[in-house]
Structures are given as structure tokens and as C-alpha cells.
Short mmCIF file of C-alpha atoms in Angstrom, two decimals:
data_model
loop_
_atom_site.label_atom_id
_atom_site.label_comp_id
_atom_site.label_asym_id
_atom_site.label_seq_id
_atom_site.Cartn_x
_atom_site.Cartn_y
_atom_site.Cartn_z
CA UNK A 14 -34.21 33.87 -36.49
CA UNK A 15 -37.33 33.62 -38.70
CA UNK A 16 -39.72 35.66 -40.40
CA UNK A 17 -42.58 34.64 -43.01
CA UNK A 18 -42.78 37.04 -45.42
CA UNK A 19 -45.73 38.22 -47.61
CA UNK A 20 -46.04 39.10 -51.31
CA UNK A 21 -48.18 41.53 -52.44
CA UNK A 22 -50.54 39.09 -54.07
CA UNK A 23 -51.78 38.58 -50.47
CA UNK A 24 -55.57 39.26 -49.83
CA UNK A 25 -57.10 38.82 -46.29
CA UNK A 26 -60.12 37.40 -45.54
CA UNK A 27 -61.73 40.36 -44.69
CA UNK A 28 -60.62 41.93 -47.95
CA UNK A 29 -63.75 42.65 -50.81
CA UNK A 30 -62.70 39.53 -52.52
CA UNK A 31 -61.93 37.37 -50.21
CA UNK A 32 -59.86 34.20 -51.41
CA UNK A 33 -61.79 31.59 -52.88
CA UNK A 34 -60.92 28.56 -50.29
CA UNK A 35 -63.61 30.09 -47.91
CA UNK A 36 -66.15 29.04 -49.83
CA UNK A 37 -64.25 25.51 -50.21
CA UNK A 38 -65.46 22.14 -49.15
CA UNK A 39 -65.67 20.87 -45.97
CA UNK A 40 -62.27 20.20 -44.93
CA UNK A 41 -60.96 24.10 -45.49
CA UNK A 42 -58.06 23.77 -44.01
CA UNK A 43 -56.12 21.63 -45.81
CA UNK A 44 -52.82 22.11 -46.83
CA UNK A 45 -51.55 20.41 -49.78
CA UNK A 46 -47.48 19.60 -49.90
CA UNK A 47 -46.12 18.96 -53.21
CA UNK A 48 -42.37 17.88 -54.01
CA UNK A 49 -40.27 15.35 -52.93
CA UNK A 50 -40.07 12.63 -50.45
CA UNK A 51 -37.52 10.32 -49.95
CA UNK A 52 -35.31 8.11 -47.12
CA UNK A 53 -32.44 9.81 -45.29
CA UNK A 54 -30.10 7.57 -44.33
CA UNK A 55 -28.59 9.40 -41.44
CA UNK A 56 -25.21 7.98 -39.56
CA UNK A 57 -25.77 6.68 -35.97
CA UNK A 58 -23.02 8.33 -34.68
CA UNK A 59 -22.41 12.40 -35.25
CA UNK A 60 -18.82 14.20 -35.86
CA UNK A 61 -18.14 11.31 -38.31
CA UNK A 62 -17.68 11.39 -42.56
CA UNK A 63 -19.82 8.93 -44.22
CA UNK A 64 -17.05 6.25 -44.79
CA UNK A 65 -16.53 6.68 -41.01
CA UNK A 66 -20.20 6.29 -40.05
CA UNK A 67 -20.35 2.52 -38.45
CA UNK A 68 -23.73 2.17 -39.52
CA UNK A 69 -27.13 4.50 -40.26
CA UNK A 70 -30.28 5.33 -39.30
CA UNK A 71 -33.15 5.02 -41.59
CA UNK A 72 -35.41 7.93 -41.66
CA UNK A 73 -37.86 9.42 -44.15
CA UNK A 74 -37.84 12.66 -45.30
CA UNK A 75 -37.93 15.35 -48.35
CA UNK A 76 -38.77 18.92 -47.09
CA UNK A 77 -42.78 19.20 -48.90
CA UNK A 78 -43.24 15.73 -46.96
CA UNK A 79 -41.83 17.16 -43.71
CA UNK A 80 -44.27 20.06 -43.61
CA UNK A 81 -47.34 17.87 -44.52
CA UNK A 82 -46.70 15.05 -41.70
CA UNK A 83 -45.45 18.19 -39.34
CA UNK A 84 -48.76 19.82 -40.27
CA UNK A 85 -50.91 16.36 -39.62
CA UNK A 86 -48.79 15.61 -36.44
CA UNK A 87 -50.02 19.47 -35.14
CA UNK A 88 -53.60 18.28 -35.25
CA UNK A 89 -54.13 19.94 -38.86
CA UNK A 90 -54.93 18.51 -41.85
CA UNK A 91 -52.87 17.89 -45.05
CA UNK A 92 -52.14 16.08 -48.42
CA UNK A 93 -48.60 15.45 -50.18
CA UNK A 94 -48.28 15.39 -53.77
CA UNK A 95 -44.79 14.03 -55.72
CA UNK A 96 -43.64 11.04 -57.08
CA UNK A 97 -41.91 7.67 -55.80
CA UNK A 98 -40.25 4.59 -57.18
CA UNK A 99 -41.86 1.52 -57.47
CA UNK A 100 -39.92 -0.05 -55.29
CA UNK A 101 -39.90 -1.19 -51.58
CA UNK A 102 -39.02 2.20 -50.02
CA UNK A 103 -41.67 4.12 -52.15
CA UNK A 104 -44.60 1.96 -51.12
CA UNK A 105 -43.26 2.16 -47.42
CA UNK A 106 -42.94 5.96 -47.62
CA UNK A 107 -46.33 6.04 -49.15
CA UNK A 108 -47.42 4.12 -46.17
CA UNK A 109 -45.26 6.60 -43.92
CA UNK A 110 -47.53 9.15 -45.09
CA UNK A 111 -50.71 7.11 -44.56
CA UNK A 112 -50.14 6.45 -41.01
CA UNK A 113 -49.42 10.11 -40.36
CA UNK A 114 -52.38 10.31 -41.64
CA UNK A 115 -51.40 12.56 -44.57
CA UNK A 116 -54.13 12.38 -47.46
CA UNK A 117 -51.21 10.43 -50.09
CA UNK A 118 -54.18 10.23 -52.92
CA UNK A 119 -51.92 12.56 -54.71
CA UNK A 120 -48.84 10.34 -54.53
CA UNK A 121 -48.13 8.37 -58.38
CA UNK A 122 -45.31 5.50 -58.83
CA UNK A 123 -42.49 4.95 -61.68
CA UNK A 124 -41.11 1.96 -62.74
CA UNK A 125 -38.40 3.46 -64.35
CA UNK A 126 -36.84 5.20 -61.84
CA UNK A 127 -35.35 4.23 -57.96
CA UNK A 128 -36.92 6.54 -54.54
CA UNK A 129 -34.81 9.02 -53.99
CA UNK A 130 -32.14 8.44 -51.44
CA UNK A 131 -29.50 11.15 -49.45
CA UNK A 132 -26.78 10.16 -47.06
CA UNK A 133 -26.57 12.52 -44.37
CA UNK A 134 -23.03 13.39 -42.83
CA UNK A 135 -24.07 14.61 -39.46
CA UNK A 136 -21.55 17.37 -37.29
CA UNK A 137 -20.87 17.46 -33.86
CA UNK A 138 -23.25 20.20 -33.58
CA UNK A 139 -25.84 18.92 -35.50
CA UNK A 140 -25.37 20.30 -38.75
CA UNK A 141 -25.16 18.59 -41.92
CA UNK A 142 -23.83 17.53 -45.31
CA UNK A 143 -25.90 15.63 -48.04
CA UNK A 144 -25.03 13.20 -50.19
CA UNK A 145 -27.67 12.70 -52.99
CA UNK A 146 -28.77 9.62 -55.20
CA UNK A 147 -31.54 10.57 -57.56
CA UNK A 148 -29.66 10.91 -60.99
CA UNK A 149 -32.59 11.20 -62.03
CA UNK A 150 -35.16 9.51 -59.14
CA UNK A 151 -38.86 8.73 -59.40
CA UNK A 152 -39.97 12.55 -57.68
CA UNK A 153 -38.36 14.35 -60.87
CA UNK A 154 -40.36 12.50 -63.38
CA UNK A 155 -43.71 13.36 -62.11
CA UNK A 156 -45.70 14.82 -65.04
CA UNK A 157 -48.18 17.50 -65.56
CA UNK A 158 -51.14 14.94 -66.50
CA UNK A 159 -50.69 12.65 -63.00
CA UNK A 160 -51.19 15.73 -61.19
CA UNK A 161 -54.68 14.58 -58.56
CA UNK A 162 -56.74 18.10 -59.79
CA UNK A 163 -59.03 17.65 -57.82
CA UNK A 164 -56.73 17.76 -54.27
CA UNK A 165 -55.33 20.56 -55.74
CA UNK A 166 -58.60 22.51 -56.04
CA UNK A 167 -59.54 21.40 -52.54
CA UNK A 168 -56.16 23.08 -50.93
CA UNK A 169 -56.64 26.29 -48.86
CA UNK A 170 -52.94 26.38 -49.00
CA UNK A 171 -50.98 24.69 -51.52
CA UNK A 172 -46.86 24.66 -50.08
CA UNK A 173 -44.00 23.79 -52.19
CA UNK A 174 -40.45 24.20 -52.68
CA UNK A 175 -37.38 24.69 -55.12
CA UNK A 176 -36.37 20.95 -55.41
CA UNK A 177 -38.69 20.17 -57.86
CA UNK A 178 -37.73 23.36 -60.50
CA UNK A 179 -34.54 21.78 -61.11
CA UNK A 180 -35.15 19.85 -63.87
CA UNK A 181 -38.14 18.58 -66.53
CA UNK A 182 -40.65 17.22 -66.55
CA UNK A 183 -41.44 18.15 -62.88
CA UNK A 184 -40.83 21.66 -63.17
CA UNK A 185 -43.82 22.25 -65.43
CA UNK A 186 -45.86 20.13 -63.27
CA UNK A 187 -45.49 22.53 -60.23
CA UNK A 188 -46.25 25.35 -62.67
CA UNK A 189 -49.31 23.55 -63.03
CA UNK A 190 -50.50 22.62 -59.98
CA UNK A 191 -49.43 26.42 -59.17
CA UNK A 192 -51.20 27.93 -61.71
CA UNK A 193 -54.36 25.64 -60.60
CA UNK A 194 -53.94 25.86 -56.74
CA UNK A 195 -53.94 30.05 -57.24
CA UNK A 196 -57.06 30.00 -59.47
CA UNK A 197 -58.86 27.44 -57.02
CA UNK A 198 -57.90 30.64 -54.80
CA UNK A 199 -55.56 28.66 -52.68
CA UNK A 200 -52.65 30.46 -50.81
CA UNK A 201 -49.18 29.96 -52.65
CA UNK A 202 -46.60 28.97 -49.78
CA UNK A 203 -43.10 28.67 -51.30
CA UNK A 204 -40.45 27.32 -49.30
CA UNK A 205 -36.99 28.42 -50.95
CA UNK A 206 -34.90 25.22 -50.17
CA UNK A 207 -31.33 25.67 -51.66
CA UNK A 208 -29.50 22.34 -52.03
CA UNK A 209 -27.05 23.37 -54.58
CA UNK A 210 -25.15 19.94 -55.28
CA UNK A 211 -28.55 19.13 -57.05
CA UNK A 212 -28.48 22.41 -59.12
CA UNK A 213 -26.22 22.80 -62.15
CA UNK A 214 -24.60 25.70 -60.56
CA UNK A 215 -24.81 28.25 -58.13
CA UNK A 216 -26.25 30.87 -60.74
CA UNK A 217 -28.78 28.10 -61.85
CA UNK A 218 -30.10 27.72 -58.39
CA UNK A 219 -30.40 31.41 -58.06
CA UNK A 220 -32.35 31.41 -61.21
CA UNK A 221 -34.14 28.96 -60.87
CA UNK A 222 -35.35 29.76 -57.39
CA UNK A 223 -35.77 33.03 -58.10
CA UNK A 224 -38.38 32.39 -61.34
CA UNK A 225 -41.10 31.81 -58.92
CA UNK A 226 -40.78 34.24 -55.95
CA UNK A 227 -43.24 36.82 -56.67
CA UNK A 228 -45.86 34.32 -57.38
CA UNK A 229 -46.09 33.24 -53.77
CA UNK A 230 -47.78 34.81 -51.03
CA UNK A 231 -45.79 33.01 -48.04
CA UNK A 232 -42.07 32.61 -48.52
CA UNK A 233 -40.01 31.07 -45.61
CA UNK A 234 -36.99 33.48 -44.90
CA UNK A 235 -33.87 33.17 -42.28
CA UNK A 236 -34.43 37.49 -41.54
CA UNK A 237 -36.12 38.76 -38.52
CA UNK A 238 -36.46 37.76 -34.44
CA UNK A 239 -38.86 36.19 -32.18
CA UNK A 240 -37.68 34.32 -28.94
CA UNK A 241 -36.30 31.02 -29.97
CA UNK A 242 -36.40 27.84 -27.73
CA UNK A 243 -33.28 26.64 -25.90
CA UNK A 244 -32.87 22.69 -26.24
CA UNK A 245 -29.78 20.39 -27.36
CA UNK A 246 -29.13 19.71 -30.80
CA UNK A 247 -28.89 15.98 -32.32
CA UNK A 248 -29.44 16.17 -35.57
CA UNK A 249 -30.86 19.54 -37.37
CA UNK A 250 -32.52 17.77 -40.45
CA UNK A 251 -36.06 18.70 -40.31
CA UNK A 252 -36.01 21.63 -38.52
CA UNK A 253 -36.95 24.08 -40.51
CA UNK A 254 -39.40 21.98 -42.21
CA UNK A 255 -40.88 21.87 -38.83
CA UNK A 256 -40.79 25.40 -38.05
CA UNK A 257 -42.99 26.05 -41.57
CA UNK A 258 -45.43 22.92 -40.81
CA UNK A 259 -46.00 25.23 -37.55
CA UNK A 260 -46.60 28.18 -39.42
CA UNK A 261 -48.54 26.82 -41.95
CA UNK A 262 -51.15 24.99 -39.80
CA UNK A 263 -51.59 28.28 -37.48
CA UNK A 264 -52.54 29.87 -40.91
CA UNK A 265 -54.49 27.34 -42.28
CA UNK A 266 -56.90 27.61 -39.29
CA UNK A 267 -56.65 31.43 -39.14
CA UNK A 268 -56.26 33.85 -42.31
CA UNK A 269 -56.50 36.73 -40.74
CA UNK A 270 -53.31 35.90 -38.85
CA UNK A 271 -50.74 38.53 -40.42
CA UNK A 272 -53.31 41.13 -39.75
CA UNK A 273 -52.39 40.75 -35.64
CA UNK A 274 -49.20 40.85 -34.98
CA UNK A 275 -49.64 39.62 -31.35
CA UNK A 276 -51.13 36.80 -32.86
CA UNK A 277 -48.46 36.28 -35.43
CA UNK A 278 -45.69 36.71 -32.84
CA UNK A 279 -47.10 33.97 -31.22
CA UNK A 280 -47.28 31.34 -34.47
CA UNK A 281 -44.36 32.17 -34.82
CA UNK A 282 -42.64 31.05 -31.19
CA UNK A 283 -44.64 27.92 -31.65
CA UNK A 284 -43.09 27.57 -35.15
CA UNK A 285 -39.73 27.93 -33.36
CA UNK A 286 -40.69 25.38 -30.80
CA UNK A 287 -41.58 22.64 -33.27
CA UNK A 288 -38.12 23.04 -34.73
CA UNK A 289 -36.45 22.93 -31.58
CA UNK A 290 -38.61 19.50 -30.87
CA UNK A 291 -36.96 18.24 -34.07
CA UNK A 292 -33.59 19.07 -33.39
CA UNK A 293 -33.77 16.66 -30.49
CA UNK A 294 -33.63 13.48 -32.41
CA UNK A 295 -32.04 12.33 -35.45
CA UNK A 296 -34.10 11.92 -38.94
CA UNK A 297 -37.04 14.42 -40.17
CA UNK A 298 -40.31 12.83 -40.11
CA UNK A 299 -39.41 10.46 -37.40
CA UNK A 300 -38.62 13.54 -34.75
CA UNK A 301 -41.23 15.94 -35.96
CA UNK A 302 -43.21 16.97 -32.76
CA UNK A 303 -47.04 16.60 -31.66
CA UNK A 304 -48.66 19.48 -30.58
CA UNK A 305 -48.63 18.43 -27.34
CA UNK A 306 -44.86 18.16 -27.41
CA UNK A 307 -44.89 21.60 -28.64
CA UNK A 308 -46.84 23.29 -26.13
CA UNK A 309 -44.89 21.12 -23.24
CA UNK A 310 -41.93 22.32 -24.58
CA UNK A 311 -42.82 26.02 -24.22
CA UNK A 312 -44.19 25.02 -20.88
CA UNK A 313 -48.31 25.42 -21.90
CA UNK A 314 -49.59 22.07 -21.61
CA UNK A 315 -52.75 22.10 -19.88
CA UNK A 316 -53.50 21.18 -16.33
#
């Protein structure tokens, strides 16, 4: 069950002042991604605790990066944003991004601090558990003066999520690149993401998440029905970063989309089917879907 809601800082296109991106460079549909991206290192074998796992899976991941390469992999175009060690995993998630061809001009390097890593303890139904190393990793250091301005201005939608709130000095760089996105006249798209063995506690996450919800004007919410696809599970990571890559690109080529609901029911089933593509194989980025797969999958490929 899913549902994008909208704020009521919304404007449509047709609206007297119609958002600024129209009147945006040539490529006015990008979406930028900002946040974190790091390696999953998911077990090869499900139903098992990590000291059970006989061995893992290497897969990239980090929720903003999810969306952009699930937004690049649709046909659409798209830029991620964050932070990464210098180290041999951030320059080959860096390159992850490249050959997804996601714009990574926004991506900086630390040489204080490791890539962010997460062991994932997978169920037999395809849930999962994370364990987290990043005390603190390179994507929580970014600060406000590496932020790539221009990208920013360029976005038509500028997505993000709650990771990077938890701590400084990250959390006043998405402030700013929120604060410059929305006056560039970008859409805010705020993905909620709880993970609360990063937050202090429970009431900090809830804070903390909270602090910027009525500045966006997409939020990702588990409320509402349309049809979902039937498929079997392997490993859920991903899936609803999927699902929001979906939606995202549908808007980014079409603003007036919440003003038809026909039309929105139907970015949203495709939405649905790009998660259930995930679902099918283990990892995030590795088993997000083309839009081929998407439309085969929901039985619309053409003849």
C-alpha cells in the first residue's frame, strides 16, 4: 500500500506562478538525490543471523542513491549528491553511479573517515535487519561549502531523506541545499526513512524527522491502495527506494500529474511494479529494474 502525499506548498504548472524549473536549462527533468550511499553487504543465504551467514553478497546501496540509479535505470535523468570515503569502496561506488549513468559531479571524498558500510540480516521472507558501521562515516561529514550549487539550481526535483538529519555537519548541509533547491523553484521530495539504531532514540528520530515535513511537497507514505504486483520475494532491500525512483521520474516528466488522478493511479502501479522487480533479487542498486522490466512485468511491453 502506497500513497504520495502533497503539502500545501505544492503549485502546479498551470498555476499563475508556475514553479521556476520550467524555465530551467535544458535537461528539466532532472532529479537531484542527496544523502547517503554506501555497500550492503547482504548474506548469500536468507533465514540466517549474521554470524550464521556463510558468506555475503556485495551490493551498493543508501536509499537517495537507490532512487537516483532507479530514476536513471527508468530512462530519466538524475544526479546524487553525499559524501564517500576515500577509500576503495567510495571511488567504486562513485563509479557505480557513473555507469548508471547518474550525474556524480556532486559526489566529494574524506580522508578522514571510512564509506559507510551495513550488514544486512536477511528473513525467510525477505525482510530485514541492519547492522550499521559509520560511527561516524564519510556521508555524515559532508559540509555546507562542498555542496555542487550549481546541480542544485539545475534540479526540477531535488529528493532526500532523514539519514542525513541525524547528526552535524550534514544536517545543515541538507538545510542548505533545501533552502537553495526550493528558491531555484525545484520540487522538495522527502523520503521519511526511519532507521532508528542510527538515531539517538526513538523520540530523536521522531523529532528529527519530523523538523522538516512541512517543507516538502512530496513525502513517501505506507497509507492508501492501488493494485500491487504479485512476484516472490528474495530480498526486500531496495524496494521502496524503487517504488519512489518510479514515482519520481513519472513526475519529473509530467507536473501536472496529481492534477489526474487516472494518470496518477497509473504512476503509481508502475511505482509498485518497480518495487516488486527489486524484491526479486538480493542487494538495492544491483536489482533495481529497467523500464522495460517494468512494463514486462505488468505485461505492457510492446509488440
Amino acid at each position: 500500500m502506497w500513497i504520495v502525499l502533497i503539502s500545501s506548498n505544492w503549485k502546479c504548472v498551470g498555476d499563475s506562478n508556475d514553479h521556476a524549473s520550467n524555465m530551467k536549462g535544458a535537461n528539466d527533468s532532472l532529479v537531484v538525490c542527496f544523502g547517503e550511499i554506501l555497500i550492503d553487504f547482504v548474506p548469500t543465504v536468507a533465514g540466517v543471523s549474521l554470524a550464521e551467514a556463510p558468506a555475503f553478497k556485495k551490493a551498493p546501496g543508501g536509499a537517495p542513491a537507490n532512487v537516483a540509479v532507479g530514476i536513471s535505470r527508468l530512462g530519466g535523468s538524475s544526479a546524487f549528491m553525499g559524501k564517500l570515503g576515500d577509500d576503495e569502496f567510495g571511488y567504486m561506488l562513485s563509479d557505480i553511479l557513473k555507469q548508471n549513468n547518474v550525474d556524480n559531479s556532486g559526489v566529494r571524498f574524506d580522508s578522514t573517515a571510512r564509506t559507510a558500510l551495513a550488514f544486512v540480516t536477511l528473513k525467510d521472507d525477505g525482510e530485514r535487519e541492519f547492522l550499521f558501521f559509520r560511527h561516524p562515516s564519510a556521508d555524515m561529514l559532508l559540509r555546507e561549502s562542498e555542496l555542487d550549487i550549481n546541480l542544485l539550481e539545475q534540479a526540477r526535483i531535488f529528493h532526500y531523506g532523514s539519514i542525513s538529519l541525524i547528526s552535524e555537519p550534514c544536517r545543515s548541509s541538507q538545510f542548505a541545499a533545501m533552502r537553495i533547491a526550493k528558491k531555484s523553484g525545484s520540487i522538495l521530495s522527502y523520503d521519511p526513512n526511519l532507521r532508528l539504531a542510527l538515531w539517538p532514540s526513538a523520540e530523536a528520530a521522531r523529532e528529527g524527522i519530523m523538523s522538516i515535513w512541512d517543507q516538502a511537497d512530496v513525502i513517501k507514505e505506507f497509507t492508501g491502495r492501488v493494485p500491487g504486483v504479485k512476484v516472490k520475494p528474495v530480498d526486500t532491500t531496495g524496494a521502496g527506494d524503487a517504488f519512489v525512483g518510479g514515482m519520481l521520474s513519472n513526475l519529473a516528466s509530467n507536473l501536472n500529474l496529481f492534477e489526474d488522478e487516472k494518470l496518477l493511479r497509473e504512476a503509481l502501479l508502475f511505482a509498485n511494479a518497480c518495487g516488486a522487480v527489486t524484491v526479486t533479487e538480493r542487494g538495492a542498486i544491483p536489482a533495481l529494474p529497467t523500464k522495460d522490466a517494468v512494463l514486462e512485468l505488468l505485461g505492457k511491453v510492446p509488440a
